[in-house]
Every structure is written in structure tokens, then in C-alpha cells.
Rosetta silent file (secondary structure, phi, psi, omega in degrees, C-alpha in Angstrom):
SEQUENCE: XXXXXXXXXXXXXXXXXXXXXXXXXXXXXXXXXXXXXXXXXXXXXXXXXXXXXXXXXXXXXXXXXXXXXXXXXXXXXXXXXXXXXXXXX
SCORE:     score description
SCORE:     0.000 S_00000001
   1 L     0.000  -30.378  169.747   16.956   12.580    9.575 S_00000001
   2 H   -76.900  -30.282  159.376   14.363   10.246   10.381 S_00000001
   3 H   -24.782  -71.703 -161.193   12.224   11.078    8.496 S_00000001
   4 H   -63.878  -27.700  169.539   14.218   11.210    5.075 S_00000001
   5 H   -99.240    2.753  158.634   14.924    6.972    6.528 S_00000001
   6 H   -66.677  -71.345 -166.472   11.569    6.454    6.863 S_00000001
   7 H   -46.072  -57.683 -140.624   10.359    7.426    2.850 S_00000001
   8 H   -74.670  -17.651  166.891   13.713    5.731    1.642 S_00000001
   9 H   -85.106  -15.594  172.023   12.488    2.516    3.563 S_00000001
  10 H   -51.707  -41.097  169.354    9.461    2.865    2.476 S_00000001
  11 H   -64.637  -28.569 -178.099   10.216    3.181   -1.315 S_00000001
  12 H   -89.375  -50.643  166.734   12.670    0.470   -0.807 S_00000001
  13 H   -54.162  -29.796 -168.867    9.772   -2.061    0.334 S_00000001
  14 H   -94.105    7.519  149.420    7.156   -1.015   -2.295 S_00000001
  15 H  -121.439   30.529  110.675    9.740   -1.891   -4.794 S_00000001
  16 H   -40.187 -127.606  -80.061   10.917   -5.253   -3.401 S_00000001
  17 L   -86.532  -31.848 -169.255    7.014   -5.759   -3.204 S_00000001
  18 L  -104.342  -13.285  170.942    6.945   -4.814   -7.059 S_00000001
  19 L   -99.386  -35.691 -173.105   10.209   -7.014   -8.347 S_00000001
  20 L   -83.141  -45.867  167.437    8.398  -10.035   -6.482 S_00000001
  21 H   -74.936  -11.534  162.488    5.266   -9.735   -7.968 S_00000001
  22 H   -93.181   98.285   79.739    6.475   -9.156  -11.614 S_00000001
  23 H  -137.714    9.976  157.996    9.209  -12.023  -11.866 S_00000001
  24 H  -119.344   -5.562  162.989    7.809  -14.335   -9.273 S_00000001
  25 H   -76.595  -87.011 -133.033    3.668  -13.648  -10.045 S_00000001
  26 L    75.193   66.689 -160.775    4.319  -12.600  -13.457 S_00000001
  27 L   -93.779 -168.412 -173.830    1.982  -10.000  -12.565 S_00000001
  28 L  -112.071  157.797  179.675    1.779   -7.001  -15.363 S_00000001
  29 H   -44.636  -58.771  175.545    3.254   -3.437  -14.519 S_00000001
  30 H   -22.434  -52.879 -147.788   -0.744   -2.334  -14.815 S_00000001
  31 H   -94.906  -41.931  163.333   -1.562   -4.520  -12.224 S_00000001
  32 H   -29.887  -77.065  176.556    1.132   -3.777   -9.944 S_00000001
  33 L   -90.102    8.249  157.654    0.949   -0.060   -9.425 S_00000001
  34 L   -82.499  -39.311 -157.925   -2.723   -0.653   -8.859 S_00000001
  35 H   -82.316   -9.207 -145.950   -2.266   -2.996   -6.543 S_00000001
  36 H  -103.528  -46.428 -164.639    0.884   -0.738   -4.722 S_00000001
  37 H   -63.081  -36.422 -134.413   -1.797    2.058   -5.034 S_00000001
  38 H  -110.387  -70.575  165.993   -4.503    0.364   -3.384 S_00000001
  39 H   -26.987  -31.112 -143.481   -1.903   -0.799   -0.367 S_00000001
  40 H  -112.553  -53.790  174.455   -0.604    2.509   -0.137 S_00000001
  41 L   101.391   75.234  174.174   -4.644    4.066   -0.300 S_00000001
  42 L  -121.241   60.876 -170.234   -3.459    6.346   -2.864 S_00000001
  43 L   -31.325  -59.303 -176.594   -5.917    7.747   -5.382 S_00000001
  44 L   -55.083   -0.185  171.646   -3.305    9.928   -7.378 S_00000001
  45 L   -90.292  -36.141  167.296   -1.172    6.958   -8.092 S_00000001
  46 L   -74.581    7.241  173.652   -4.661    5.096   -9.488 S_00000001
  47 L  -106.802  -25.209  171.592   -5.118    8.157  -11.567 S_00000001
  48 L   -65.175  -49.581 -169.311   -1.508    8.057  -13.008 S_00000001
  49 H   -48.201  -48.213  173.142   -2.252    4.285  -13.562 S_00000001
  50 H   -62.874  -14.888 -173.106   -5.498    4.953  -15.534 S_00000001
  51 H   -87.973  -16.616 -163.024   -3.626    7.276  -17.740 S_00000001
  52 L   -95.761   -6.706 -177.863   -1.234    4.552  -19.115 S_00000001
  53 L  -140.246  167.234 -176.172   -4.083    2.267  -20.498 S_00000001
  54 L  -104.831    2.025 -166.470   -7.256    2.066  -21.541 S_00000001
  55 L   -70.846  127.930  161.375   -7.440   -1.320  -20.056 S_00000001
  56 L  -100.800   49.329  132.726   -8.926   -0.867  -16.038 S_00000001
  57 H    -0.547 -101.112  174.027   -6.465   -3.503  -14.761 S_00000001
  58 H   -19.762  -41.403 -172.025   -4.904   -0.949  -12.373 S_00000001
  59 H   -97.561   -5.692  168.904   -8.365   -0.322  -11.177 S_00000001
  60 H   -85.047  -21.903  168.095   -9.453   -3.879  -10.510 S_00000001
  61 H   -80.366  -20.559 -171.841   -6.234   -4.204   -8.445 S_00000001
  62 H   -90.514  -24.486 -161.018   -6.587   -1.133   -6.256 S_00000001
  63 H   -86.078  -41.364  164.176  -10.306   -2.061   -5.611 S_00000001
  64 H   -12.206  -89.010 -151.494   -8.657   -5.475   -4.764 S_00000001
  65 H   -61.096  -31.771 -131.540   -6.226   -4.540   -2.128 S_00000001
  66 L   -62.274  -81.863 -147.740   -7.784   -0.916   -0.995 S_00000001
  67 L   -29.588  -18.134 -137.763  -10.333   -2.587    1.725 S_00000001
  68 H  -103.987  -60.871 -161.285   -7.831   -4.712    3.275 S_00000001
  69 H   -74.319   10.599 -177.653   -5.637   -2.123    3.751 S_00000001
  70 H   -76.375  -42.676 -159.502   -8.519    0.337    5.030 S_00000001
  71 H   -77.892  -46.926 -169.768   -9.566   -2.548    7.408 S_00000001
  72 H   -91.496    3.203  150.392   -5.998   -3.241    9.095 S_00000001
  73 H   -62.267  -52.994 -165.756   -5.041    0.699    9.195 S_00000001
  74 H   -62.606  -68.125  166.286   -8.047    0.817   11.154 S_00000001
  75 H   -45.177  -63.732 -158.114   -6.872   -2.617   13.520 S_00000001
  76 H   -74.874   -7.499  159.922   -3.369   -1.286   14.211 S_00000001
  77 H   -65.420  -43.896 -173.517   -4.761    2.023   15.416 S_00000001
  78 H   -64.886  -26.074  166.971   -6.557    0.225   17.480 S_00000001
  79 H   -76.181  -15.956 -178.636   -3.481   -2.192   18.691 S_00000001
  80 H   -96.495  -66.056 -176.830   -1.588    1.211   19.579 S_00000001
  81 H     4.802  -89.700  165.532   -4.460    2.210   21.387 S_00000001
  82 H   -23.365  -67.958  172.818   -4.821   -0.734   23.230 S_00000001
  83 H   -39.535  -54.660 -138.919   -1.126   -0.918   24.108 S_00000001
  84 L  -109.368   36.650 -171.941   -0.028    2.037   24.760 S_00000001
  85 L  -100.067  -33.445  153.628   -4.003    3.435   26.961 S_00000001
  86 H    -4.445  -53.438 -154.040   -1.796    2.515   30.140 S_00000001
  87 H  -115.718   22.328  154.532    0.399    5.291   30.177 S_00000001
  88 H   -97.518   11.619 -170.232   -2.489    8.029   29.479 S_00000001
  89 L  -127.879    0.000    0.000   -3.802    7.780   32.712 S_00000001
């Protein structure tokens, strides 16, 4: 059960995250699900993306975001680490 409300919040943030950047950005769909892709570090979403244009939009957005979210995946393992190396010892 927890699970199934983890994905549904998840899915409910990445499109809140995707109604704010198209109608208060005015960002383009393209642009979007690159950038969603890139957040998420999800090549098969930048290969659906690549499929709908010939335009690489999508792929200038995922190269955008992906480091960022490579580099602070990377930090908050390291903040649970931190926290929680008390209670392996």
C-alpha cells in the first residue's frame, strides 16, 4: 500500500512541476518532458521525447537538468549516511 502512494505522489508532483512550467514559464511540451526526464535520470523518457520531433529541445533540457540531479542524488545519500551512521554501530 505504500508503495502504490508513493508512484501516485510521485506522478502527482511531476505533473504539478509540468502545469507550472507550461502556463507560468511558457515552457514548450518538448522542453518539459526533457527537462522531467533529466530530473527523473530517465533515458527512456528522452528517447520517447526524441521521437516526437526532429527538433533536440527535449535533449538540451535533459542535458540541462540531468547533472544537477546526478550531483544531489549523490548529496542526499550522503545526508542519510551521515545521519543515520549512529545507529550502525
Amino acid at each position: 500500500e505504500i508503495g502504490v502512494r508513493l508512484v501516485g505522489s510521485e506522478m502527482c508532483i511531476r505533473d504539478s512541476i509540468g502545469s507550472i512550467a507550461r502556463k507560468v514559464y511558457k515552457m514548450n511540451y518538448h522542453s518539459i518532458v526533457g527537462m522531467i526526464a533529466g530530473a527523473t535520470t530517465d533515458p527512456p523518457t528522452l528517447a520517447y521525447a526524441s521521437t516526437l520531433t526532429e527538433k533536440n529541445v527535449s535533449a538540451v533540457a535533459y542535458s540541462t537538468v540531468y547533472p544537477l540531479a546526478m550531483f544531489l542524488r549523490i548529496l542526499s545519500g550522503q545526508f542519510v549516511l551521515l545521519i543515520l551512521w549512529q545507529y550502525v554501530s
